Every structure is written in structure tokens, then in C-alpha cells.
């Protein structure tokens, strides 16, 4: 999705738009064509303003995104303003230019966030095709006792009851490693809750984040042993940014802590011990991971925050309090991780792994703030160590200025989320939470999330006490 195909579609759309515009009459060239161009420019500027004002993105969007938004709006204006008096073939061509422009906009957006790496994965998502390793719940009993011969785990869709939260949610998924199917009874395995980004489906970690191939590879190298993975729904719909808090957008926090966790324990026999549970999240989900772990050490003992913010955020602090918490500053403080940690007694057995992009925002490199990195190797993933540059127990070097939520500051020596991770890790260290800072190549994309999860999985599996020997050995 980032090779010849997007470029070809963009070229076709551009050529077709030029043909549709044409030379036409002097009135068209001097009046209506400038009006259409003005409409495109206005729509592009409004789109950029809306994204910036609502803090919908951390990394700056590519200029080509605003260009194609403007081109699409201009194409619509050309079709409407030039319909009368245009020849039949020009009218016919003006119709497909608009969806082609939308497609080009979507392709640029996808290249920016890395949501669909390939056409095949895009089609699987759109057509709701089966997930890797997916089986029906009815097939689970037939696999019992066959774990020793299984080379991969199984994914099952679940409809988690919303008894405690009354949170309207979509179908969620649970990954069961081969060890779960060994023996006459299911072993009491640890679990990791997986949470995606702001615009999400519960299957994103599976389809786009590569979580299943990562955990299957780990299980294969560890005699079928791996944590249960729980792909939870934190939004209820694709564009409902709950930030995993309770508020006007739904009781997402209660759903994750009271509905999902208890259901996996009761239905799949997962361990109920907090030390045997961790939370992994990307982007908004990274913020959720920290928040859930520091708010509920009685439920989660470990977390991985991949490119998350300083705290739940949907714009400025004032806008966040208004939209996320219905105007309650007390509710904001209840879910702000720095505020929570400051008021909490020292944590006894909580640990975290922060992972961010190394592309231009990691201190210690040429032209960046800070001293040398004191890391432990590259991006080896589980096969070759813990990967990524990191230091233990606190902030690396000295962070640049950070606004609310750690949004990027022009001219700052490091990205906002890097400074956020340092700030959170420093605060966590003062409260007894052991944490490490790590970095992966790439931008704020699902490919970054995939690499980060692969690098952290050995640490996570050890933290949640994943058995190291085959079941029954």
C-alpha cells in the first residue's frame, strides 16, 4: 500500500481532473475555476484546523494529505459549477474524479498511520474476513488435549457481558496459546489485555499489529507456553475516542476492568492474580495501559505504553475536561496518571515498558538534546534480546518543554511523546514502579507498534509469570 499502487492511482486521478477542468470558456477560466480552487483550499485549511484543534494526531500529517483533501473538494466544485454547458463526456468523467480523489486521500492517510500495510489486509478488514488462527467457540472443546501437537494458538470471538459498565461495545477476541489446550483441564495462564489506538476496532492488533504471529512465534519457541491475549474494545465504535475513561462517551474504564478482565478469568480460566495480568496499548491505547496499571495495581501488575500521551487527552486540558468528563475537573484528576501516582502510596509490584519512535525524537543522537544512549542492543525482538535503546528507572537526559498531553512542540529537540514517556517514567520511579524507556525505528504507525510488542513480549511474558516448561511436564 506504499509502493506503485498509490502513485498510479494518484496519477490517474490527477490526469482525469485536468481533463475534466479543461480550457472551456473565458468565464469558466476567470470566474468558476478560481472559485473551485478557493473551495478546495478552504476545505483543506478547515480539515487541518479541525485535526489540530482536536488533537487527533500526534505526528504532523504529510502535506500531501491536505493537498488531496483540497483536490477532492475542488473536483466536487468543478463538477457542480461546470455541469451546465459541459459536454456529455466531460460530465461523465467528472463523476469518477470525486471518488478517486477520496481514494487518494485515504491512501495518503493510510501511508501516514500504517493501518493497512497490504491490499490483502485491507480487503480482509473491509470484507470482515477470518482472523489468523480464528475458530468458533464451539470448536474449542474438540481441540482439548491436542496442545502438544499444535504449532499455533487459536483466536475466538467473544461477546463480553456489560453487566458492570453498561458500555455498548463490539465483538472482542481472545487468543489462547497451545498450552491452554494441553491436558484434561485448562491451565491457569496469565493474560495481557491489548488496546488499540483512537480510531480502532478490537481486531486491529490482530490484523495490522501482527500480534498473533508475534505471540505464536514466542509460543513455538517456548513449548506452546504464552500468555492469553485479550483484544478488548475500548471505544464501542470506530471513531469514539474514550481514552479508556468513564464519562459521556461511555464507561470504557469499567468495561475493561470489571467486564472484560473478570470474563476472561471466569470463562477461560485465566489467573486472577494482578501479578499475572498486563496491559499493552498503542497510541491512545498506550495512554490507557499506563492509566489502568497505575489506577488499578490490584488488577494489573505490568504495562507496555507504545507511543502514548502523558494522560487521556482530546485537545486542550479545558476541552478534555469538557468532552471526556462532562466538565468535571475532579473526574479528570481521577484518570490523570501523574495525579493518580502522586496521591498513591508506593507501588509494591508494578513495572512498565515505554516504547516510542526513534525517528527524530530520541535524545542522545546527533543534533538532539541529551547525552549518549545507554542501551542494550537493537530491535532484536524475542529472538535476540529485549531490543531497543533504553535506560532503567527514570527519565533519559533532560526533556524539552511539554504542554498538556505532551503534544509536539515546533523546534523542540524531541517529540512530545518521548518527553511524555520520560515524565511518566520519572514519576513512576519515585513511587516504586520499575520502568524502562525503549525506541523503535519508524513513525507513529502500526508497524512501530508491532515492533515494540515483539521487543517487549519476552519481558511481559516473564513479568506475568508465563510457565517456562511444557504443560504437564
Short mmCIF file of C-alpha atoms in Angstrom, two decimals:
data_model
loop_
_atom_site.label_atom_id
_atom_site.label_comp_id
_atom_site.label_asym_id
_atom_site.label_seq_id
_atom_site.Cartn_x
_atom_site.Cartn_y
_atom_site.Cartn_z
CA UNK A 1 0.00 0.00 0.00
CA UNK A 2 3.02 2.30 -0.14
CA UNK A 3 4.52 1.20 -3.47
CA UNK A 4 3.43 1.60 -7.08
CA UNK A 5 -0.32 1.28 -6.48
CA UNK A 6 -0.98 4.57 -4.62
CA UNK A 7 1.22 6.52 -7.05
CA UNK A 8 -0.57 5.05 -10.05
CA UNK A 9 -3.99 5.92 -8.65
CA UNK A 10 -2.84 9.46 -7.86
CA UNK A 11 -1.50 9.95 -11.39
CA UNK A 12 -4.76 8.69 -12.90
CA UNK A 13 -6.81 10.96 -10.63
CA UNK A 14 -4.64 13.98 -11.46
CA UNK A 15 -4.78 13.44 -15.22
CA UNK A 16 -8.52 12.85 -15.13
CA UNK A 17 -9.07 16.05 -13.12
CA UNK A 18 -7.07 18.09 -15.64
CA UNK A 19 -9.20 16.66 -18.48
CA UNK A 20 -12.41 17.44 -16.59
CA UNK A 21 -11.34 21.02 -15.87
CA UNK A 22 -10.41 21.67 -19.49
CA UNK A 23 -9.90 25.08 -21.12
CA UNK A 24 -13.58 25.83 -21.74
CA UNK A 25 -14.70 29.47 -21.89
CA UNK A 26 -13.05 32.70 -20.59
CA UNK A 27 -15.82 32.96 -17.97
CA UNK A 28 -15.01 29.47 -16.78
CA UNK A 29 -11.29 30.18 -16.54
CA UNK A 30 -11.61 33.61 -14.90
CA UNK A 31 -14.57 33.03 -12.58
CA UNK A 32 -15.66 29.49 -11.86
CA UNK A 33 -12.27 27.78 -11.92
CA UNK A 34 -10.82 30.18 -9.29
CA UNK A 35 -13.98 29.66 -7.21
CA UNK A 36 -13.48 25.88 -7.36
CA UNK A 37 -9.81 26.27 -6.38
CA UNK A 38 -10.85 28.51 -3.49
CA UNK A 39 -13.32 25.89 -2.28
CA UNK A 40 -10.58 23.27 -2.31
CA UNK A 41 -8.17 25.49 -0.40
CA UNK A 42 -10.81 26.40 2.19
CA UNK A 43 -11.78 22.76 2.80
CA UNK A 44 -8.11 21.74 3.15
CA UNK A 45 -7.46 24.51 5.68
CA UNK A 46 -10.61 23.64 7.65
CA UNK A 47 -9.60 19.96 7.75
CA UNK A 48 -6.14 20.83 9.04
CA UNK A 49 -7.60 23.20 11.63
CA UNK A 50 -10.04 20.54 12.85
CA UNK A 51 -7.33 17.89 13.23
CA UNK A 52 -5.01 20.30 15.05
CA UNK A 53 -7.73 21.81 17.27
CA UNK A 54 -8.97 18.42 18.44
CA UNK A 55 -5.51 16.88 18.80
CA UNK A 56 -6.48 13.97 16.56
CA UNK A 57 -2.87 13.23 15.68
CA UNK A 58 0.50 13.44 17.37
CA UNK A 59 2.79 13.21 14.35
CA UNK A 60 2.35 16.04 11.82
CA UNK A 61 0.31 14.89 8.83
CA UNK A 62 2.04 14.84 5.44
CA UNK A 63 1.33 17.87 3.28
CA UNK A 64 0.00 15.53 0.59
CA UNK A 65 -2.96 14.69 2.85
CA UNK A 66 -4.18 18.28 2.88
CA UNK A 67 -3.42 18.56 -0.86
CA UNK A 68 -5.64 15.61 -1.71
CA UNK A 69 -8.41 16.78 0.61
CA UNK A 70 -8.32 20.11 -1.21
CA UNK A 71 -8.15 18.47 -4.65
CA UNK A 72 -11.17 16.29 -3.84
CA UNK A 73 -13.20 19.28 -2.68
CA UNK A 74 -12.13 21.24 -5.76
CA UNK A 75 -13.12 18.31 -8.00
CA UNK A 76 -16.60 18.34 -6.44
CA UNK A 77 -16.85 22.09 -7.02
CA UNK A 78 -15.71 21.68 -10.65
CA UNK A 79 -18.39 19.03 -11.22
CA UNK A 80 -21.15 21.22 -9.75
CA UNK A 81 -20.10 24.60 -11.14
CA UNK A 82 -19.19 23.27 -14.57
CA UNK A 83 -22.09 20.89 -15.07
CA UNK A 84 -24.20 23.29 -17.11
CA UNK A 85 -22.75 23.85 -20.52
CA UNK A 86 -20.25 20.98 -20.27
CA UNK A 87 -20.15 18.32 -22.95
CA UNK A 88 -21.60 14.93 -22.09
CA UNK A 89 -18.22 13.19 -21.91
CA UNK A 90 -16.83 15.85 -19.58
CA UNK A 91 -19.84 15.40 -17.31
CA UNK A 92 -19.33 11.64 -17.37
CA UNK A 93 -15.65 11.98 -16.43
CA UNK A 94 -16.34 14.48 -13.66
CA UNK A 95 -18.27 11.84 -11.66
CA UNK A 96 -15.44 9.30 -11.04
CA UNK A 97 -12.91 12.04 -10.27
CA UNK A 98 -14.55 12.66 -6.88
CA UNK A 99 -14.33 9.07 -5.53
CA UNK A 100 -10.82 8.82 -6.99
CA UNK A 101 -9.87 11.90 -5.00
CA UNK A 102 -11.34 10.36 -1.87
CA UNK A 103 -9.41 7.17 -2.56
CA UNK A 104 -6.16 9.14 -2.95
CA UNK A 105 -6.88 10.91 0.34
CA UNK A 106 -7.46 7.56 2.02
CA UNK A 107 -4.25 6.12 0.57
CA UNK A 108 -2.18 9.03 1.88
CA UNK A 109 -3.89 8.73 5.26
CA UNK A 110 -3.12 5.02 5.32
CA UNK A 111 0.53 5.61 4.43
CA UNK A 112 0.71 8.06 7.32
CA UNK A 113 -0.72 5.75 10.01
CA UNK A 114 0.22 2.36 8.51
CA UNK A 115 -3.27 0.94 9.10
CA UNK A 116 -3.35 -1.33 6.02
CA UNK A 117 0.17 -2.48 5.08
CA UNK A 118 -1.05 -4.50 2.10
CA UNK A 119 -4.04 -4.67 -0.22
CA UNK A 120 -4.80 -8.15 1.06
CA UNK A 121 -5.05 -6.94 4.65
CA UNK A 122 -7.20 -4.00 3.60
CA UNK A 123 -9.58 -6.36 1.81
CA UNK A 124 -9.67 -8.74 4.80
CA UNK A 125 -10.65 -5.84 7.05
CA UNK A 126 -13.27 -4.43 4.69
CA UNK A 127 -14.78 -7.83 3.94
CA UNK A 128 -14.57 -8.92 7.61
CA UNK A 129 -12.54 -11.99 6.63
CA UNK A 130 -11.41 -14.50 9.23
CA UNK A 131 -8.58 -13.58 11.55
CA UNK A 132 -5.34 -15.57 11.81
CA UNK A 133 -5.84 -18.71 13.93
CA UNK A 134 -9.57 -17.92 14.33
CA UNK A 135 -12.01 -20.69 15.26
CA UNK A 136 -15.58 -20.78 16.50
CA UNK A 137 -16.16 -21.12 20.22
CA UNK A 138 -17.81 -24.49 19.54
CA UNK A 139 -14.51 -25.83 18.13
CA UNK A 140 -12.51 -25.20 21.30
CA UNK A 141 -13.64 -28.35 23.11
CA UNK A 142 -12.60 -30.53 20.17
CA UNK A 143 -9.03 -29.17 20.46
CA UNK A 144 -8.69 -30.01 24.15
CA UNK A 145 -5.78 -32.34 24.79
CA UNK A 146 -4.10 -31.54 21.46
CA UNK A 147 -1.96 -28.65 22.65
CA UNK A 148 1.31 -30.60 22.43
CA UNK A 149 0.82 -31.08 18.70
CA UNK A 150 -0.41 -27.56 17.90
CA UNK A 151 2.02 -25.20 16.18
CA UNK A 152 -0.17 -22.14 16.77
CA UNK A 153 -2.76 -20.92 19.22
CA UNK A 154 -6.38 -20.12 18.46
CA UNK A 155 -8.38 -16.89 18.36
CA UNK A 156 -12.02 -16.92 19.39
CA UNK A 157 -14.58 -14.11 19.17
CA UNK A 158 -16.42 -13.32 22.39
CA UNK A 159 -19.42 -11.21 23.34
CA UNK A 160 -18.37 -9.97 26.74
CA UNK A 161 -21.28 -9.15 29.08
CA UNK A 162 -21.52 -5.47 30.00
CA UNK A 163 -23.13 -6.13 33.38
CA UNK A 164 -20.91 -3.78 35.38
CA UNK A 165 -20.28 -0.99 32.86
CA UNK A 166 -23.34 -0.97 30.58
CA UNK A 167 -20.81 0.02 27.91
CA UNK A 168 -22.04 -0.66 24.38
CA UNK A 169 -19.18 -2.50 22.72
CA UNK A 170 -18.36 -4.57 19.70
CA UNK A 171 -17.25 -8.18 19.40
CA UNK A 172 -13.97 -8.80 21.20
CA UNK A 173 -11.33 -11.51 20.74
CA UNK A 174 -9.26 -13.83 22.92
CA UNK A 175 -6.07 -15.63 21.87
CA UNK A 176 -5.45 -18.98 23.55
CA UNK A 177 -1.90 -20.40 23.25
CA UNK A 178 -1.28 -24.08 22.51
CA UNK A 179 -0.57 -24.70 26.22
CA UNK A 180 -4.19 -23.81 27.00
CA UNK A 181 -5.27 -26.92 25.10
CA UNK A 182 -2.84 -29.31 26.84
CA UNK A 183 -4.09 -31.83 29.33
CA UNK A 184 -7.56 -32.72 30.51
CA UNK A 185 -8.05 -29.36 32.19
CA UNK A 186 -7.15 -25.87 31.04
CA UNK A 187 -4.10 -24.47 32.84
CA UNK A 188 -4.45 -21.20 34.74
CA UNK A 189 -2.45 -18.98 32.40
CA UNK A 190 -1.53 -15.28 32.72
CA UNK A 191 -3.06 -12.71 30.38
CA UNK A 192 -2.29 -9.50 28.50
CA UNK A 193 -5.02 -7.00 27.63
CA UNK A 194 -4.39 -5.47 24.18
CA UNK A 195 -5.77 -1.98 23.40
CA UNK A 196 -5.56 -0.15 20.08
CA UNK A 197 -5.48 3.49 19.02
CA UNK A 198 -8.02 6.29 18.88
CA UNK A 199 -9.66 5.12 15.63
CA UNK A 200 -9.89 1.40 16.11
CA UNK A 201 -11.56 -1.97 16.01
CA UNK A 202 -10.81 -4.73 18.53
CA UNK A 203 -9.16 -6.70 15.72
CA UNK A 204 -6.58 -4.02 14.85
CA UNK A 205 -3.84 -5.57 16.96
CA UNK A 206 -4.50 -8.84 15.11
CA UNK A 207 -4.91 -7.66 11.52
CA UNK A 208 -2.48 -4.73 11.48
CA UNK A 209 -0.33 -5.02 14.60
CA UNK A 210 0.80 -8.59 13.88
CA UNK A 211 0.17 -9.63 17.48
CA UNK A 212 -0.86 -13.19 16.61
CA UNK A 213 2.23 -14.01 14.54
CA UNK A 214 4.39 -12.50 17.30
CA UNK A 215 2.81 -14.48 20.14
CA UNK A 216 2.63 -17.67 18.05
CA UNK A 217 6.37 -17.39 17.38
CA UNK A 218 7.01 -16.90 21.08
CA UNK A 219 4.84 -19.91 21.97
CA UNK A 220 6.59 -22.06 19.40
CA UNK A 221 9.94 -21.23 20.98
CA UNK A 222 8.61 -21.92 24.49
CA UNK A 223 6.89 -25.32 24.17
CA UNK A 224 3.49 -23.79 23.45
CA UNK A 225 3.56 -21.55 26.51
CA UNK A 226 2.47 -17.92 26.13
CA UNK A 227 0.08 -15.52 27.84
CA UNK A 228 -3.58 -15.37 26.87
CA UNK A 229 -4.13 -12.22 24.80
CA UNK A 230 -7.37 -10.27 25.23
CA UNK A 231 -8.22 -7.89 22.38
CA UNK A 232 -10.60 -5.55 24.13
CA UNK A 233 -12.94 -2.89 22.74
CA UNK A 234 -12.14 0.46 24.32
CA UNK A 235 -14.29 2.58 22.01
CA UNK A 236 -17.56 0.89 21.17
CA UNK A 237 -17.32 2.30 17.64
CA UNK A 238 -14.51 3.16 15.24
CA UNK A 239 -14.36 6.89 16.00
CA UNK A 240 -15.43 7.06 19.65
CA UNK A 241 -12.31 8.28 21.45
CA UNK A 242 -12.99 7.26 25.05
CA UNK A 243 -9.32 7.35 26.17
CA UNK A 244 -10.39 4.37 28.34
CA UNK A 245 -12.08 6.60 30.93
CA UNK A 246 -15.61 6.75 32.32
CA UNK A 247 -17.59 9.70 31.03
CA UNK A 248 -20.11 10.97 28.47
CA UNK A 249 -18.55 8.76 25.79
CA UNK A 250 -19.21 5.62 27.82
CA UNK A 251 -17.87 3.77 30.83
CA UNK A 252 -14.90 2.35 28.96
CA UNK A 253 -12.74 2.04 32.08
CA UNK A 254 -15.37 -0.02 33.89
CA UNK A 255 -15.80 -2.22 30.83
CA UNK A 256 -12.09 -3.06 30.70
CA UNK A 257 -11.55 -3.51 34.43
CA UNK A 258 -14.86 -5.01 35.52
CA UNK A 259 -16.37 -6.71 32.46
CA UNK A 260 -13.50 -7.91 30.27
CA UNK A 261 -10.99 -8.98 32.90
CA UNK A 262 -13.49 -10.88 35.04
CA UNK A 263 -15.00 -12.58 31.97
CA UNK A 264 -11.61 -13.89 30.80
CA UNK A 265 -10.86 -15.18 34.30
CA UNK A 266 -14.22 -16.93 34.68
CA UNK A 267 -14.73 -18.12 31.10
CA UNK A 268 -11.19 -19.10 30.07
CA UNK A 269 -9.69 -19.89 33.46
CA UNK A 270 -7.04 -17.19 33.34
CA UNK A 271 -5.23 -16.38 36.55
CA UNK A 272 -6.94 -13.72 38.65
CA UNK A 273 -3.72 -12.57 40.34
CA UNK A 274 -2.77 -8.96 39.48
CA UNK A 275 0.87 -10.01 39.02
CA UNK A 276 -0.31 -12.34 36.22
CA UNK A 277 -2.00 -9.56 34.23
CA UNK A 278 -0.54 -6.87 32.00
CA UNK A 279 -1.86 -4.19 29.65
CA UNK A 280 -0.39 -3.38 26.23
CA UNK A 281 -1.51 -0.37 24.23
CA UNK A 282 -0.55 1.65 21.16
CA UNK A 283 -1.13 5.40 20.80
CA UNK A 284 -4.34 6.10 22.74
CA UNK A 285 -4.07 2.51 23.96
CA UNK A 286 -0.62 3.27 25.34
CA UNK A 287 -2.13 6.03 27.45
CA UNK A 288 -4.77 3.55 28.57
CA UNK A 289 -2.13 0.99 29.54
CA UNK A 290 -0.38 3.37 31.92
CA UNK A 291 -3.65 4.68 33.32
CA UNK A 292 -5.13 1.25 34.00
CA UNK A 293 -1.94 -0.01 35.65
CA UNK A 294 -1.42 2.96 37.99
CA UNK A 295 -5.11 3.26 38.84
CA UNK A 296 -5.60 -0.47 39.39
CA UNK A 297 -2.46 -2.19 40.72
CA UNK A 298 -4.87 -4.67 42.29
CA UNK A 299 -5.74 -5.80 38.74
CA UNK A 300 -2.64 -5.23 36.57
CA UNK A 301 0.99 -5.62 37.54
CA UNK A 302 2.65 -4.71 34.23
CA UNK A 303 2.10 -2.42 31.26
CA UNK A 304 3.60 -1.53 27.89
CA UNK A 305 2.93 2.02 26.68
CA UNK A 306 3.69 2.34 22.96
CA UNK A 307 3.67 5.98 21.84
CA UNK A 308 1.05 7.08 24.33
CA UNK A 309 0.42 10.55 25.71
CA UNK A 310 1.02 11.97 29.18
CA UNK A 311 -2.62 11.33 30.03
CA UNK A 312 -6.09 10.99 28.47
CA UNK A 313 -6.44 13.89 26.02
CA UNK A 314 -8.81 15.10 23.30
CA UNK A 315 -7.34 18.56 22.76
CA UNK A 316 -6.52 21.19 25.36
CA UNK A 317 -6.99 20.44 29.04
CA UNK A 318 -10.17 22.52 29.08
CA UNK A 319 -11.57 20.71 26.03
CA UNK A 320 -10.60 17.36 27.51
CA UNK A 321 -12.41 18.10 30.78
CA UNK A 322 -15.48 19.25 28.84
CA UNK A 323 -15.71 16.43 26.29
CA UNK A 324 -14.27 13.45 28.17
CA UNK A 325 -15.55 14.17 31.66
CA UNK A 326 -18.65 16.30 31.16
CA UNK A 327 -16.95 19.34 32.68
CA UNK A 328 -15.78 17.63 35.88
CA UNK A 329 -12.20 18.52 36.81
CA UNK A 330 -12.39 16.00 39.65
CA UNK A 331 -13.09 13.27 37.09
CA UNK A 332 -10.11 14.47 35.04
CA UNK A 333 -7.85 14.22 38.11
CA UNK A 334 -9.18 10.75 38.86
CA UNK A 335 -7.93 9.48 35.49
CA UNK A 336 -4.78 11.58 35.11
CA UNK A 337 -1.87 9.15 35.67
CA UNK A 338 0.52 11.75 37.13
CA UNK A 339 -2.13 12.91 39.60
CA UNK A 340 -3.03 9.32 40.46
CA UNK A 341 0.59 8.33 41.10
CA UNK A 342 1.29 11.45 43.17
CA UNK A 343 -1.58 10.62 45.54
CA UNK A 344 -0.91 6.87 45.65
CA UNK A 345 1.12 5.02 48.24
CA UNK A 346 4.32 3.43 46.90
CA UNK A 347 3.55 0.62 44.46
CA UNK A 348 4.85 -2.77 45.53
CA UNK A 349 5.00 -4.81 42.31
CA UNK A 350 4.20 -2.72 39.23
CA UNK A 351 6.51 -2.33 36.23
CA UNK A 352 6.27 -0.62 32.87
CA UNK A 353 7.88 -0.58 29.43
CA UNK A 354 7.69 2.65 27.42
CA UNK A 355 8.38 2.48 23.70
CA UNK A 356 8.50 5.36 21.20
CA UNK A 357 9.71 6.19 17.73
CA UNK A 358 13.42 6.80 17.30
CA UNK A 359 12.77 8.93 14.19
CA UNK A 360 14.00 12.36 15.16
CA UNK A 361 12.76 12.49 18.74
CA UNK A 362 15.19 10.35 20.73
CA UNK A 363 17.66 12.28 22.86
CA UNK A 364 21.34 11.49 22.63
CA UNK A 365 21.71 11.24 18.86
CA UNK A 366 23.29 13.83 16.57
CA UNK A 367 21.53 17.15 16.77
CA UNK A 368 19.30 16.07 19.65
CA UNK A 369 19.21 17.01 23.31
CA UNK A 370 20.77 14.81 25.93
CA UNK A 371 23.78 12.63 26.45
CA UNK A 372 24.73 9.28 24.96
CA UNK A 373 22.30 6.40 24.92
CA UNK A 374 22.93 3.64 27.39
CA UNK A 375 21.05 0.87 25.68
CA UNK A 376 21.19 -2.84 25.28
CA UNK A 377 21.16 -3.62 21.60
CA UNK A 378 18.96 -3.19 18.59
CA UNK A 379 15.46 -4.30 17.69
CA UNK A 380 16.09 -7.97 18.21
CA UNK A 381 12.60 -8.81 19.45
CA UNK A 382 12.18 -12.02 21.44
CA UNK A 383 14.63 -13.91 19.26
CA UNK A 384 17.60 -11.72 20.16
CA UNK A 385 17.08 -9.95 23.45
CA UNK A 386 14.81 -7.17 24.53
CA UNK A 387 15.66 -4.81 21.68
CA UNK A 388 15.61 -1.05 21.51
CA UNK A 389 17.67 1.58 23.32
CA UNK A 390 16.68 2.08 26.94
CA UNK A 391 17.65 3.09 30.42
CA UNK A 392 16.15 1.95 33.69
CA UNK A 393 14.30 3.64 36.47
CA UNK A 394 13.62 7.15 35.27
CA UNK A 395 13.86 9.81 32.59
CA UNK A 396 16.61 9.85 29.99
CA UNK A 397 18.60 13.08 29.78
CA UNK A 398 16.54 16.23 30.13
CA UNK A 399 13.23 16.62 28.33
CA UNK A 400 12.25 19.70 26.43
CA UNK A 401 9.18 21.74 27.30
CA UNK A 402 5.95 19.81 27.31
CA UNK A 403 2.43 21.13 27.09
CA UNK A 404 -0.68 19.34 28.32
CA UNK A 405 -0.72 15.86 26.89
CA UNK A 406 2.80 16.18 25.52
CA UNK A 407 1.87 17.33 22.04
CA UNK A 408 4.77 18.02 19.72
CA UNK A 409 6.30 21.46 20.07
CA UNK A 410 7.83 23.02 16.93
CA UNK A 411 11.55 23.39 17.30
CA UNK A 412 11.78 21.17 20.36
CA UNK A 413 14.70 18.79 20.43
CA UNK A 414 12.50 15.73 20.95
CA UNK A 415 8.95 14.65 20.17
CA UNK A 416 6.21 15.20 22.71
CA UNK A 417 5.55 11.52 23.36
CA UNK A 418 9.20 10.86 24.13
CA UNK A 419 9.09 13.62 26.74
CA UNK A 420 5.78 12.21 28.00
CA UNK A 421 7.33 8.78 28.49
CA UNK A 422 10.28 10.29 30.35
CA UNK A 423 7.99 12.34 32.58
CA UNK A 424 5.76 9.38 33.37
CA UNK A 425 8.70 7.05 33.96
CA UNK A 426 10.36 9.55 36.29
CA UNK A 427 7.15 9.97 38.29
CA UNK A 428 6.62 6.21 38.35
CA UNK A 429 10.14 5.58 39.61
CA UNK A 430 9.57 7.88 42.57
CA UNK A 431 6.57 5.74 43.53
CA UNK A 432 8.33 2.39 43.32
CA UNK A 433 7.29 1.47 39.75
CA UNK A 434 10.19 -0.01 37.81
CA UNK A 435 10.16 1.26 34.22
CA UNK A 436 12.35 1.29 31.12
CA UNK A 437 12.48 3.52 28.04
CA UNK A 438 12.84 1.97 24.59
CA UNK A 439 12.89 3.17 20.98
CA UNK A 440 11.95 1.60 17.66
CA UNK A 441 12.59 2.85 14.13
CA UNK A 442 9.71 4.38 12.19
CA UNK A 443 6.94 6.88 12.74
CA UNK A 444 3.69 6.75 14.70
CA UNK A 445 2.34 3.73 12.81
CA UNK A 446 1.07 0.24 13.49
CA UNK A 447 4.41 -1.05 12.20
CA UNK A 448 6.05 0.72 15.15
CA UNK A 449 3.51 -0.90 17.48
CA UNK A 450 4.23 -4.32 16.02
CA UNK A 451 7.99 -3.95 16.51
CA UNK A 452 7.52 -2.62 20.04
CA UNK A 453 5.28 -5.50 21.09
CA UNK A 454 7.70 -8.03 19.60
CA UNK A 455 10.57 -6.45 21.52
CA UNK A 456 8.67 -6.33 24.82
CA UNK A 457 6.95 -9.73 24.73
CA UNK A 458 9.76 -11.70 26.45
CA UNK A 459 9.79 -9.17 29.29
CA UNK A 460 6.00 -9.12 29.50
CA UNK A 461 5.76 -12.91 29.48
CA UNK A 462 8.29 -13.13 32.31
CA UNK A 463 6.58 -10.36 34.28
CA UNK A 464 3.18 -12.07 34.19
CA UNK A 465 4.74 -15.42 35.17
CA UNK A 466 4.24 -17.36 31.95
CA UNK A 467 5.18 -21.01 32.61
CA UNK A 468 8.56 -21.93 31.17
CA UNK A 469 8.01 -25.68 30.88
CA UNK A 470 5.51 -27.62 28.75
CA UNK A 471 2.14 -28.18 30.43
CA UNK A 472 2.21 -31.43 32.40
CA UNK A 473 5.99 -31.64 32.40
#
